[in-house]
CSV table of C-alpha atoms and ligand atoms in Angstrom, one decimal:
chain,number,residue,atom,x,y,z
R,114,UNK,CA,-2.3,23.7,-47.5
R,115,UNK,CA,-1.7,25.2,-44.1
R,116,UNK,CA,-0.1,23.3,-41.2
R,117,UNK,CA,-0.5,23.7,-37.4
R,118,UNK,CA,1.5,22.4,-34.5
R,119,UNK,CA,-0.3,19.7,-32.6
R,120,UNK,CA,0.2,21.9,-29.5
R,121,UNK,CA,-0.9,25.3,-30.8
R,122,UNK,CA,-3.4,26.0,-33.6
R,123,UNK,CA,-2.8,29.8,-33.7
R,124,UNK,CA,0.4,29.9,-35.9
R,125,UNK,CA,-0.3,28.3,-39.2
R,126,UNK,CA,2.7,27.7,-41.6
R,127,UNK,CA,3.0,26.6,-45.2
R,128,UNK,CA,4.2,23.2,-46.4
R,129,UNK,CA,7.8,24.5,-47.0
R,130,UNK,CA,8.1,25.6,-43.4
R,131,UNK,CA,6.5,22.5,-42.0
R,132,UNK,CA,8.8,20.3,-44.1
R,133,UNK,CA,12.1,22.1,-43.6
R,134,UNK,CA,11.7,22.7,-39.9
R,135,UNK,CA,10.4,19.2,-39.1
R,136,UNK,CA,9.5,19.8,-35.5
R,137,UNK,CA,7.3,22.9,-34.6
R,138,UNK,CA,9.1,25.5,-32.4
R,139,UNK,CA,6.8,24.6,-29.5
R,140,UNK,CA,8.0,21.0,-29.7
R,141,UNK,CA,4.7,19.8,-31.3
R,142,UNK,CA,4.3,18.0,-34.7
R,143,UNK,CA,3.0,19.6,-37.8
R,144,UNK,CA,-0.4,18.5,-39.0
R,145,UNK,CA,-2.4,19.7,-42.0
R,146,UNK,CA,-5.4,21.9,-41.3
R,147,UNK,CA,-7.6,19.4,-43.1
R,148,UNK,CA,-7.4,16.1,-45.0
R,149,UNK,CA,-9.5,16.6,-48.1
R,150,UNK,CA,-11.2,13.7,-49.8
R,151,UNK,CA,-10.1,12.6,-53.3
R,152,UNK,CA,-12.2,14.1,-56.1
R,153,UNK,CA,-15.0,11.6,-57.0
R,154,UNK,CA,-13.4,10.8,-60.4
R,155,UNK,CA,-10.1,9.9,-58.8
R,156,UNK,CA,-11.7,7.9,-56.0
R,157,UNK,CA,-13.6,5.7,-58.5
R,158,UNK,CA,-10.6,5.0,-60.6
R,159,UNK,CA,-8.0,4.2,-57.9
R,160,UNK,CA,-8.1,0.6,-58.9
R,161,UNK,CA,-6.9,1.3,-62.5
R,162,UNK,CA,-4.7,4.4,-62.2
R,163,UNK,CA,-0.9,4.2,-62.5
R,164,UNK,CA,1.0,4.3,-59.2
R,165,UNK,CA,2.5,7.7,-60.2
R,166,UNK,CA,-0.9,9.2,-60.8
R,167,UNK,CA,-2.2,8.0,-57.5
R,168,UNK,CA,1.0,9.5,-55.8
R,169,UNK,CA,0.3,12.8,-57.6
R,170,UNK,CA,-3.4,12.9,-56.6
R,171,UNK,CA,-2.6,11.9,-53.0
R,172,UNK,CA,0.2,14.4,-52.4
R,173,UNK,CA,-1.2,17.3,-54.4
R,174,UNK,CA,-3.6,18.8,-51.8
R,175,UNK,CA,-0.9,18.8,-49.2
R,176,UNK,CA,1.6,20.8,-51.2
R,177,UNK,CA,-0.7,23.0,-53.2
R,178,UNK,CA,-0.1,25.7,-54.4
R,179,UNK,CA,3.6,25.8,-53.3
R,180,UNK,CA,4.7,22.9,-55.5
R,181,UNK,CA,3.2,23.4,-59.0
R,182,UNK,CA,1.5,20.4,-60.6
R,183,UNK,CA,4.1,19.8,-63.3
R,184,UNK,CA,6.9,20.0,-60.7
R,185,UNK,CA,5.0,17.6,-58.4
R,186,UNK,CA,4.7,15.1,-61.2
R,187,UNK,CA,8.4,15.3,-61.8
R,188,UNK,CA,9.2,14.7,-58.1
R,189,UNK,CA,6.9,11.7,-58.0
R,190,UNK,CA,8.3,10.2,-61.2
R,191,UNK,CA,11.8,10.6,-60.0
R,192,UNK,CA,11.1,9.3,-56.4
R,193,UNK,CA,9.2,6.1,-57.5
R,194,UNK,CA,11.0,3.9,-59.9
R,195,UNK,CA,9.4,1.0,-58.0
R,196,UNK,CA,5.9,0.0,-56.8
R,197,UNK,CA,4.1,-1.7,-54.0
R,198,UNK,CA,2.6,-5.0,-55.3
R,199,UNK,CA,-0.4,-6.5,-53.5
R,200,UNK,CA,-0.1,-10.2,-53.7
R,201,UNK,CA,-2.1,-13.2,-52.4
R,202,UNK,CA,-0.5,-15.4,-49.8
R,203,UNK,CA,-2.8,-18.1,-48.5
R,204,UNK,CA,-6.2,-16.6,-47.9
R,205,UNK,CA,-5.0,-13.1,-47.3
R,206,UNK,CA,-3.0,-10.4,-49.1
R,207,UNK,CA,0.5,-9.1,-48.5
R,208,UNK,CA,1.3,-5.5,-49.5
R,209,UNK,CA,5.1,-5.6,-50.3
R,210,UNK,CA,6.7,-2.3,-49.4
R,211,UNK,CA,10.3,-3.5,-49.9
R,212,UNK,CA,11.0,-3.0,-53.6
R,213,UNK,CA,12.8,0.3,-53.1
R,214,UNK,CA,16.6,0.7,-53.0
R,215,UNK,CA,17.1,0.0,-49.3
R,216,UNK,CA,14.4,-2.7,-49.2
R,217,UNK,CA,12.2,-1.2,-46.6
R,218,UNK,CA,9.1,1.0,-46.7
R,219,UNK,CA,10.9,4.0,-45.5
R,220,UNK,CA,12.2,4.5,-49.1
R,221,UNK,CA,8.7,5.8,-50.0
R,222,UNK,CA,8.9,8.7,-47.5
R,223,UNK,CA,12.6,9.4,-47.7
R,224,UNK,CA,12.8,9.6,-51.5
R,225,UNK,CA,9.9,12.0,-51.8
R,226,UNK,CA,11.2,14.1,-49.0
R,227,UNK,CA,14.7,14.4,-50.5
R,228,UNK,CA,13.3,15.7,-53.8
R,229,UNK,CA,10.8,18.0,-52.2
R,230,UNK,CA,13.6,19.6,-50.0
R,231,UNK,CA,15.8,20.1,-53.0
R,232,UNK,CA,13.1,21.8,-55.0
R,233,UNK,CA,11.9,24.0,-52.0
R,234,UNK,CA,15.5,25.2,-51.6
R,235,UNK,CA,16.2,25.7,-55.3
R,236,UNK,CA,16.9,29.4,-54.9
R,237,UNK,CA,19.1,29.2,-51.9
R,238,UNK,CA,22.9,29.5,-52.2
R,239,UNK,CA,23.9,27.9,-48.9
R,240,UNK,CA,23.8,24.2,-48.8
R,241,UNK,CA,21.4,22.5,-46.5
R,242,UNK,CA,22.8,20.0,-44.0
R,243,UNK,CA,20.5,17.2,-42.8
R,244,UNK,CA,21.4,15.6,-39.5
R,245,UNK,CA,19.8,12.3,-38.7
R,246,UNK,CA,20.2,9.8,-35.9
R,247,UNK,CA,19.5,6.2,-36.6
R,248,UNK,CA,19.3,2.8,-34.9
R,249,UNK,CA,19.6,1.2,-38.4
R,250,UNK,CA,16.9,1.4,-41.0
R,251,UNK,CA,16.1,5.1,-41.1
R,252,UNK,CA,19.7,6.1,-41.7
R,253,UNK,CA,20.0,3.9,-44.8
R,254,UNK,CA,16.7,5.1,-46.3
R,255,UNK,CA,17.6,8.8,-45.7
R,256,UNK,CA,21.2,8.4,-47.0
R,257,UNK,CA,19.9,6.6,-50.1
R,258,UNK,CA,17.0,9.1,-50.6
R,259,UNK,CA,19.3,12.1,-50.5
R,260,UNK,CA,22.3,10.6,-52.3
R,261,UNK,CA,23.3,12.8,-55.3
R,262,UNK,CA,20.6,15.4,-54.5
R,263,UNK,CA,22.0,18.9,-55.3
R,264,UNK,CA,22.3,21.5,-52.6
R,265,UNK,CA,21.9,19.1,-49.7
R,266,UNK,CA,24.3,17.0,-47.7
R,267,UNK,CA,23.5,14.4,-45.1
R,268,UNK,CA,25.3,13.4,-41.9
R,269,UNK,CA,24.1,10.1,-40.3
R,270,UNK,CA,24.9,9.3,-36.7
R,271,UNK,CA,24.6,5.7,-35.7
R,272,UNK,CA,25.7,3.7,-32.6
R,273,UNK,CA,29.0,2.1,-33.4
R,274,UNK,CA,28.9,-1.7,-33.5
R,275,UNK,CA,25.2,-1.8,-33.0
R,276,UNK,CA,23.9,-1.8,-36.6
R,277,UNK,CA,24.1,-4.8,-38.9
R,278,UNK,CA,27.0,-5.0,-41.5
R,279,UNK,CA,24.4,-4.5,-44.2
R,280,UNK,CA,22.9,-1.4,-42.5
R,281,UNK,CA,26.4,0.0,-42.0
R,282,UNK,CA,27.1,-0.3,-45.7
R,283,UNK,CA,23.7,1.3,-46.6
R,284,UNK,CA,24.6,4.3,-44.3
R,285,UNK,CA,28.3,4.6,-44.8
R,286,UNK,CA,29.0,3.1,-48.2
R,287,UNK,CA,27.6,5.8,-50.5
R,288,UNK,CA,30.1,8.6,-50.0
R,289,UNK,CA,29.5,11.8,-52.1
R,290,UNK,CA,27.1,14.1,-50.3
R,291,UNK,CA,26.5,11.5,-47.5
R,292,UNK,CA,28.8,11.3,-44.5
R,293,UNK,CA,28.6,8.8,-41.6
R,294,UNK,CA,29.5,9.2,-38.0
R,295,UNK,CA,29.9,6.1,-35.8
R,296,UNK,CA,29.1,7.3,-32.3
R,297,UNK,CA,30.7,5.5,-29.3
R,298,UNK,CA,27.4,5.1,-27.5
R,299,UNK,CA,23.8,4.0,-27.9
R,300,UNK,CA,21.0,5.2,-30.3
R,301,UNK,CA,19.8,7.4,-27.5
R,302,UNK,CA,23.2,9.1,-27.4
R,303,UNK,CA,23.0,9.7,-31.2
R,304,UNK,CA,19.5,11.3,-30.8
R,305,UNK,CA,20.7,13.4,-27.9
R,306,UNK,CA,23.6,14.7,-29.9
R,307,UNK,CA,21.4,15.6,-32.9
R,308,UNK,CA,19.0,17.5,-30.6
R,309,UNK,CA,21.9,19.3,-28.9
R,310,UNK,CA,23.3,20.3,-32.3
R,311,UNK,CA,19.9,21.8,-33.3
R,312,UNK,CA,19.9,24.0,-30.2
R,313,UNK,CA,23.5,25.2,-30.6
R,314,UNK,CA,23.1,28.8,-31.6
R,315,UNK,CA,26.7,29.2,-32.8
R,316,UNK,CA,26.5,26.2,-35.0
R,317,UNK,CA,23.2,27.4,-36.5
R,318,UNK,CA,24.9,30.6,-37.6
R,319,UNK,CA,27.5,28.7,-39.6
R,320,UNK,CA,25.4,25.8,-41.0
R,321,UNK,CA,21.8,25.6,-42.3
R,322,UNK,CA,20.6,22.5,-40.5
R,323,UNK,CA,17.5,20.3,-40.9
R,324,UNK,CA,16.3,16.9,-39.8
R,325,UNK,CA,14.8,14.0,-41.6
R,326,UNK,CA,13.3,11.8,-38.9
R,327,UNK,CA,9.9,10.1,-39.1
R,328,UNK,CA,8.0,13.0,-37.5
R,329,UNK,CA,8.6,15.1,-40.6
R,330,UNK,CA,5.3,15.6,-42.4
R,331,UNK,CA,7.0,15.4,-45.8
R,332,UNK,CA,7.9,11.8,-45.1
R,333,UNK,CA,4.5,10.9,-43.8
R,334,UNK,CA,2.3,12.2,-46.6
R,335,UNK,CA,3.8,10.1,-49.4
R,336,UNK,CA,3.2,7.0,-47.3
R,337,UNK,CA,-0.5,7.4,-47.8
R,338,UNK,CA,0.0,6.6,-51.5
R,339,UNK,CA,0.5,2.9,-51.3
R,340,UNK,CA,-2.6,2.5,-49.0
R,341,UNK,CA,-4.7,4.2,-51.6
R,342,UNK,CA,-3.3,2.2,-54.5
R,343,UNK,CA,-3.7,-1.1,-52.7
R,344,UNK,CA,-7.2,-0.2,-51.4
R,345,UNK,CA,-8.2,0.8,-55.0
R,346,UNK,CA,-6.9,-2.5,-56.5
R,347,UNK,CA,-8.6,-4.7,-53.9
R,348,UNK,CA,-11.9,-2.8,-54.3
R,349,UNK,CA,-11.7,-3.4,-58.0
R,350,UNK,CA,-11.1,-7.1,-57.3
R,351,UNK,CA,-7.5,-7.0,-58.7
R,352,UNK,CA,-4.3,-8.3,-57.2
R,353,UNK,CA,-0.8,-8.4,-58.6
R,354,UNK,CA,0.7,-11.6,-59.8
R,355,UNK,CA,4.2,-12.8,-60.2
R,356,UNK,CA,5.2,-10.5,-63.0
R,357,UNK,CA,8.8,-9.9,-63.9
R,358,UNK,CA,8.6,-6.3,-62.7
R,359,UNK,CA,8.0,-7.4,-59.1
R,360,UNK,CA,9.8,-10.7,-58.7
R,361,UNK,CA,8.4,-13.0,-56.0
R,362,UNK,CA,10.6,-14.4,-53.3
R,363,UNK,CA,9.7,-17.9,-54.3
R,364,UNK,CA,7.3,-19.4,-56.7
R,365,UNK,CA,4.3,-20.3,-54.7
R,366,UNK,CA,4.0,-24.0,-53.7
R,367,UNK,CA,0.5,-24.3,-55.0
R,368,UNK,CA,0.0,-24.0,-58.7
R,369,UNK,CA,-3.5,-22.6,-58.5
R,370,UNK,CA,-4.3,-19.3,-60.0
R,371,UNK,CA,-3.9,-16.4,-57.6
R,372,UNK,CA,-7.3,-15.8,-56.0
R,373,UNK,CA,-8.9,-12.6,-56.9
R,374,UNK,CA,-10.4,-10.6,-54.1
R,375,UNK,CA,-14.1,-10.0,-54.4
R,376,UNK,CA,-14.8,-6.6,-56.0
R,377,UNK,CA,-16.6,-3.9,-54.1
R,378,UNK,CA,-15.3,-4.5,-50.7
R,379,UNK,CA,-13.2,-2.1,-48.6
R,380,UNK,CA,-9.9,-3.5,-47.4
R,381,UNK,CA,-8.4,-3.7,-43.9
R,382,UNK,CA,-4.6,-3.3,-43.4
R,383,UNK,CA,-2.5,-4.8,-40.7
R,384,UNK,CA,0.4,-2.5,-40.0
R,385,UNK,CA,3.6,-3.5,-38.1
R,386,UNK,CA,4.2,-0.4,-36.1
R,387,UNK,CA,6.9,1.4,-34.0
R,388,UNK,CA,6.7,5.2,-34.2
R,389,UNK,CA,3.3,4.9,-35.9
R,390,UNK,CA,4.1,7.1,-38.9
R,391,UNK,CA,3.1,4.3,-41.3
R,392,UNK,CA,-0.2,3.7,-39.6
R,393,UNK,CA,-1.0,7.5,-39.4
R,394,UNK,CA,-0.4,7.7,-43.1
R,395,UNK,CA,-2.9,4.9,-43.5
R,396,UNK,CA,-5.4,6.9,-41.5
R,397,UNK,CA,-4.8,9.9,-43.9
R,398,UNK,CA,-5.6,7.6,-46.9
R,399,UNK,CA,-8.8,6.4,-45.2
R,400,UNK,CA,-9.8,10.0,-44.4
R,401,UNK,CA,-9.2,10.9,-48.1
R,402,UNK,CA,-11.9,8.3,-48.7
R,403,UNK,CA,-9.8,5.5,-50.3
R,404,UNK,CA,-11.9,2.4,-49.8
R,405,UNK,CA,-10.5,1.3,-46.4
R,406,UNK,CA,-12.4,-0.4,-43.7
R,407,UNK,CA,-9.9,-0.1,-40.9
R,408,UNK,CA,-6.6,-1.1,-39.4
R,409,UNK,CA,-4.8,-3.5,-37.1
R,410,UNK,CA,-2.0,-1.9,-35.2
R,411,UNK,CA,0.6,-4.7,-34.8
R,412,UNK,CA,3.4,-4.2,-32.3
R,413,UNK,CA,6.0,-6.3,-30.7
R,414,UNK,CA,6.2,-6.3,-26.9
R,415,UNK,CA,6.6,-2.5,-27.0
R,416,UNK,CA,2.8,-2.2,-26.9
R,417,UNK,CA,2.1,1.3,-25.7
R,418,UNK,CA,-0.5,1.9,-28.4
R,419,UNK,CA,-2.4,-1.4,-28.2
R,420,UNK,CA,-2.6,-0.8,-24.4
R,421,UNK,CA,-3.9,2.7,-25.1
R,422,UNK,CA,-6.6,1.3,-27.4
R,423,UNK,CA,-7.6,-1.2,-24.8
R,424,UNK,CA,-7.7,1.1,-21.8
R,425,UNK,CA,-7.8,4.7,-23.0
R,426,UNK,CA,-4.7,5.5,-21.0
R,427,UNK,CA,-1.5,6.5,-22.8
R,428,UNK,CA,1.6,5.5,-21.0
R,429,UNK,CA,5.0,6.0,-22.6
R,430,UNK,CA,7.7,3.6,-21.4
R,431,UNK,CA,11.3,2.7,-22.1
R,432,UNK,CA,11.7,0.5,-25.2
R,433,UNK,CA,12.6,-3.1,-24.9
R,434,UNK,CA,14.8,-4.9,-27.5
R,435,UNK,CA,13.2,-7.5,-29.8
R,436,UNK,CA,13.9,-9.2,-33.1
R,437,UNK,CA,11.7,-6.7,-35.0
R,438,UNK,CA,14.0,-3.9,-33.8
R,439,UNK,CA,12.8,-1.2,-36.1
R,440,UNK,CA,9.6,-1.3,-34.0
R,441,UNK,CA,11.4,-1.1,-30.6
R,442,UNK,CA,9.6,2.1,-29.5
R,443,UNK,CA,8.1,2.7,-26.1
R,444,UNK,CA,7.0,6.3,-26.8
R,445,UNK,CA,5.8,6.4,-30.4
R,446,UNK,CA,6.4,9.9,-31.7
R,447,UNK,CA,3.4,10.0,-34.1
R,448,UNK,CA,0.9,9.2,-31.3
R,449,UNK,CA,0.8,13.0,-30.7
R,450,UNK,CA,-0.2,13.5,-34.3
R,451,UNK,CA,-2.9,10.7,-34.3
R,452,UNK,CA,-4.5,12.0,-31.1
R,453,UNK,CA,-4.4,15.6,-32.4
R,454,UNK,CA,-6.4,14.5,-35.4
R,455,UNK,CA,-8.8,12.0,-33.9
R,456,UNK,CA,-10.5,11.2,-30.5
R,457,UNK,CA,-10.0,8.0,-28.6
R,458,UNK,CA,-13.4,6.9,-29.7
R,459,UNK,CA,-12.6,7.4,-33.4
R,460,UNK,CA,-9.3,5.7,-33.1
R,461,UNK,CA,-10.8,2.8,-31.3
R,462,UNK,CA,-13.4,2.4,-34.0
R,463,UNK,CA,-10.8,2.4,-36.9
R,464,UNK,CA,-7.9,0.5,-35.2
R,465,UNK,CA,-7.6,-2.7,-33.3
R,466,UNK,CA,-4.3,-3.3,-31.6
R,467,UNK,CA,-2.4,-6.3,-30.5
R,468,UNK,CA,1.1,-7.2,-29.6
R,469,UNK,CA,3.2,-10.2,-30.6
R,470,UNK,CA,6.1,-11.9,-28.7
R,471,UNK,CA,9.5,-12.8,-30.3
R,472,UNK,CA,8.6,-16.5,-30.0
R,473,UNK,CA,5.3,-16.1,-31.9
R,474,UNK,CA,7.1,-13.9,-34.5
R,475,UNK,CA,9.6,-16.7,-35.2
R,476,UNK,CA,6.7,-19.2,-35.3
R,477,UNK,CA,4.9,-17.1,-37.9
R,478,UNK,CA,8.0,-16.8,-40.1
R,479,UNK,CA,8.4,-20.6,-40.0
R,480,UNK,CA,4.7,-21.4,-40.5
R,481,UNK,CA,4.3,-19.0,-43.5
R,482,UNK,CA,7.3,-20.5,-45.2
R,483,UNK,CA,6.1,-24.0,-44.6
R,484,UNK,CA,2.6,-23.5,-45.6
R,485,UNK,CA,2.8,-21.0,-48.5
R,486,UNK,CA,6.5,-20.9,-49.5
R,487,UNK,CA,6.6,-17.2,-48.7
R,488,UNK,CA,9.3,-15.5,-46.7
R,489,UNK,CA,8.3,-12.8,-44.2
R,490,UNK,CA,10.8,-10.6,-42.4
R,491,UNK,CA,10.4,-10.2,-38.6
R,492,UNK,CA,8.4,-7.0,-38.9
R,493,UNK,CA,6.0,-8.4,-41.5
R,494,UNK,CA,5.7,-11.5,-39.4
R,495,UNK,CA,4.5,-9.5,-36.4
R,496,UNK,CA,1.8,-8.2,-38.7
R,497,UNK,CA,0.9,-11.7,-39.9
R,498,UNK,CA,0.7,-13.1,-36.4
R,499,UNK,CA,-1.3,-10.1,-35.2
R,500,UNK,CA,-3.8,-10.7,-38.0
R,501,UNK,CA,-4.1,-14.4,-37.0
R,502,UNK,CA,-4.8,-13.3,-33.4
R,503,UNK,CA,-7.5,-10.9,-34.3
R,504,UNK,CA,-9.2,-12.3,-37.4
R,505,UNK,CA,-11.0,-15.5,-36.7
R,506,UNK,CA,-10.6,-17.9,-39.7
R,507,UNK,CA,-14.4,-18.2,-40.1
R,508,UNK,CA,-15.1,-14.5,-40.7
R,509,UNK,CA,-14.2,-14.1,-44.4
R,510,UNK,CA,-17.1,-11.8,-45.0
R,511,UNK,CA,-15.4,-8.8,-43.5
R,512,UNK,CA,-13.6,-8.0,-46.7
R,513,UNK,CA,-10.0,-8.4,-47.8
R,514,UNK,CA,-7.1,-8.1,-45.3
R,515,UNK,CA,-3.6,-7.1,-46.3
R,516,UNK,CA,-0.6,-7.4,-44.1
R,517,UNK,CA,2.1,-4.8,-44.8
R,518,UNK,CA,5.5,-6.4,-45.4
R,519,UNK,CA,7.6,-3.4,-44.3
R,520,UNK,CA,11.1,-4.9,-45.1
R,521,UNK,CA,12.6,-7.5,-47.3
R,522,UNK,CA,13.5,-10.6,-45.2
R,523,UNK,CA,17.1,-10.6,-46.5
R,524,UNK,CA,17.7,-7.5,-44.5
R,525,UNK,CA,17.2,-9.6,-41.4
R,526,UNK,CA,18.8,-12.8,-42.7
R,527,UNK,CA,20.4,-13.7,-39.4
R,528,UNK,CA,16.9,-14.1,-37.8
R,529,UNK,CA,15.0,-15.4,-40.8
R,530,UNK,CA,17.3,-18.0,-42.4
R,531,UNK,CA,17.6,-20.3,-39.4
R,532,UNK,CA,13.8,-20.6,-39.6
R,533,UNK,CA,13.3,-20.8,-43.4
R,534,UNK,CA,16.6,-21.9,-45.0
R,535,UNK,CA,18.4,-19.8,-47.6
R,536,UNK,CA,16.8,-16.6,-48.6
R,537,UNK,CA,16.7,-14.9,-52.1
R,538,UNK,CA,18.6,-11.6,-51.9
R,539,UNK,CA,17.4,-8.7,-54.1
R,540,UNK,CA,20.0,-6.9,-56.3
R,541,UNK,CA,19.8,-3.7,-54.3
R,542,UNK,CA,21.0,-5.5,-51.2
R,543,UNK,CA,23.7,-7.4,-53.1
R,544,UNK,CA,25.1,-4.1,-54.4
R,545,UNK,CA,25.0,-2.5,-51.0
R,546,UNK,CA,27.0,-5.4,-49.5
R,547,UNK,CA,29.7,-4.7,-52.0
R,548,UNK,CA,30.2,-1.2,-50.8
R,549,UNK,CA,33.1,-0.3,-48.5
R,550,UNK,CA,31.8,1.6,-45.5
R,551,UNK,CA,33.7,4.9,-44.7
R,552,UNK,CA,32.9,6.6,-41.4
R,553,UNK,CA,34.5,8.7,-38.7
R,554,UNK,CA,34.3,7.3,-35.2
R,555,UNK,CA,33.4,10.0,-32.6
R,556,UNK,CA,32.8,10.0,-28.8
R,557,UNK,CA,29.3,10.9,-27.8
R,558,UNK,CA,29.9,14.5,-27.1
R,559,UNK,CA,28.7,17.7,-28.7
R,560,UNK,CA,31.9,19.6,-29.0
R,561,UNK,CA,33.5,16.8,-31.1
R,562,UNK,CA,30.3,16.6,-33.2
R,563,UNK,CA,30.4,20.4,-33.9
R,564,UNK,CA,34.1,20.3,-34.8
R,565,UNK,CA,33.5,17.4,-37.2
R,566,UNK,CA,30.4,19.0,-38.8
R,567,UNK,CA,32.4,22.0,-39.8
R,568,UNK,CA,35.0,19.9,-41.6
R,569,UNK,CA,32.7,17.6,-43.5
Z,731,PLP,C1,10.5,1.9,-39.4
Z,731,PLP,C2,10.0,0.5,-39.5
Z,731,PLP,C3,8.8,0.1,-39.0
Z,731,PLP,C4,7.9,0.9,-38.1
Z,731,PLP,O1,7.3,2.0,-38.8
Z,731,PLP,P1,6.6,3.2,-38.0
Z,731,PLP,O2,6.2,4.1,-39.1
Z,731,PLP,O3,7.7,3.8,-37.2
Z,731,PLP,O4,5.5,2.7,-37.2
Z,731,PLP,C5,8.3,-1.2,-39.3
Z,731,PLP,N1,9.0,-2.1,-40.0
Z,731,PLP,C6,10.2,-1.7,-40.6
Z,731,PLP,C7,11.0,-2.7,-41.4
Z,731,PLP,C8,10.7,-0.4,-40.4
Z,731,PLP,O5,11.9,-0.1,-40.9
C-alpha cells in the first residue's frame, strides 16, 4: 500500500515510512491511497471468524507486501491476547474495548504499533527512541505496548501532578525500556517539548527518534478491526454473553436471556470522540464493507466536529476541561484525515454528531447502573447519552446500535463511584496500582530535555 500526505498527493511513501515518521514532512497526516473492500468470502464470514483472523484480514491490505502474511499473523497473535466483546445492555449493545492491559481502547492501536515498529526495524543496529507527550491515557497504553519490545525504548512526558495516581503508575511503573519524565508544566508544554526535540538537528544526529501519537497511521488501522468484528457478529445475529473469558462488571439485574440482535441488519456505532482517531478507524471499516450503517460522533462540550457536521464550518478552539478528559480536544487532529478522504456531504450522511454536558454524563452513569446494573466510565457514558439524544426510543427498526465503552470505569473511579457505589477492579489495574512509579522531574525547557535524553 502506498500512503500520501493529506496536504500533498505527489510524494507517495510505503507503510514503513508512513509508520516510522508519523507526521508527513509537510505537516500533513498520512492516508492510504485507497481503502480496499474485504474479499467477498471474508465479508460474508466476519460473524464467525476468530478475532485474530479478522485482525489479519483487516490490516493486511495496508501493510502488503512489506509485512509478509506469516509475520503479520505473528504480530496480530502477539498484540491481541484479549478481545472486544459485544454485549447487550438494555435494548442496545455495548462494545467493550477495555479488556487490554491498560483498560482503554488505545491498547488495540499501541500494541500493534509497537510490534510493527520492532519488526520494521529488525535489521537496524541503532535503537529507536519513541518520544510521547501524554495528558494521561495515551502514555500508559504506549508504555505498556512497547514494554519489553527489543530495539526500542520509550520516553513519556507527562504534566507533573496532573495525571491520576493510576495513570502515573501505568506510565512510570514499568521501568526497563520505558522511562518517564514528569514535566513541571501543562500537557501543552509536554507537547511543545516533544515537537521541539523533533526539530533539534543536533539531537537527531545522536538519537533515532520517532513518535507514537494518535495521528500515526499504524495506530489507526488496527482500530478498524473491532468495528468489523462487532459488525460481523451483529449482522449474524450474535452477541457475546457473560463467559468467563470476558467477565462482566456485574451480573445483570434481569435474569432473562440476553437478547439476540436480529440477523441481517447493519449496525450503527456511537463513538465517544476526542481526536477522532477511533471514529476515523470506524469509517475505514465501513469503507472496507463491513456491515455498518453509520456512526454517532459523541463529544463532551468540546464539540468542534458536531458543530462542523451541523454547519459545514470547521472551527478549531481551545479545549475545555471535562470529566471525560481523554476527549478534551478542541482541534481534533484526525479531522484533517477524515476530510482528506471524504467530502462534507459524505461525512454528514454517515455521521450524526452531538455533544453531552458533564451533568448529563453523570446522570447517564447513574441511570445505567440503576436500570441495568452496568457500570459505564465517563467516556462511554457520553456515548450512551448521545445515543439517547439522537435515537428516539420508538425507532427500533433502524438496526442494532452499539455504544463503544472506550475505558474501564475503574480507571475513573473518583468520578464513577460516587454515582454507582463500589466498582469492580480488573486485575490489570490492580497490578498497575502495586507498581512504584519512578520518574525524573524536569522543568519545561528543551535544553534540559535534550540533556536528559542522552543519559537515559
Ligand atoms: C483517547 C480516548 C478517547 C478519544 O479517542 P479519539 O480516538 O481521540 O477520538 C475516548 N475515550 C477514552 C477512554 C480515551 O482514552
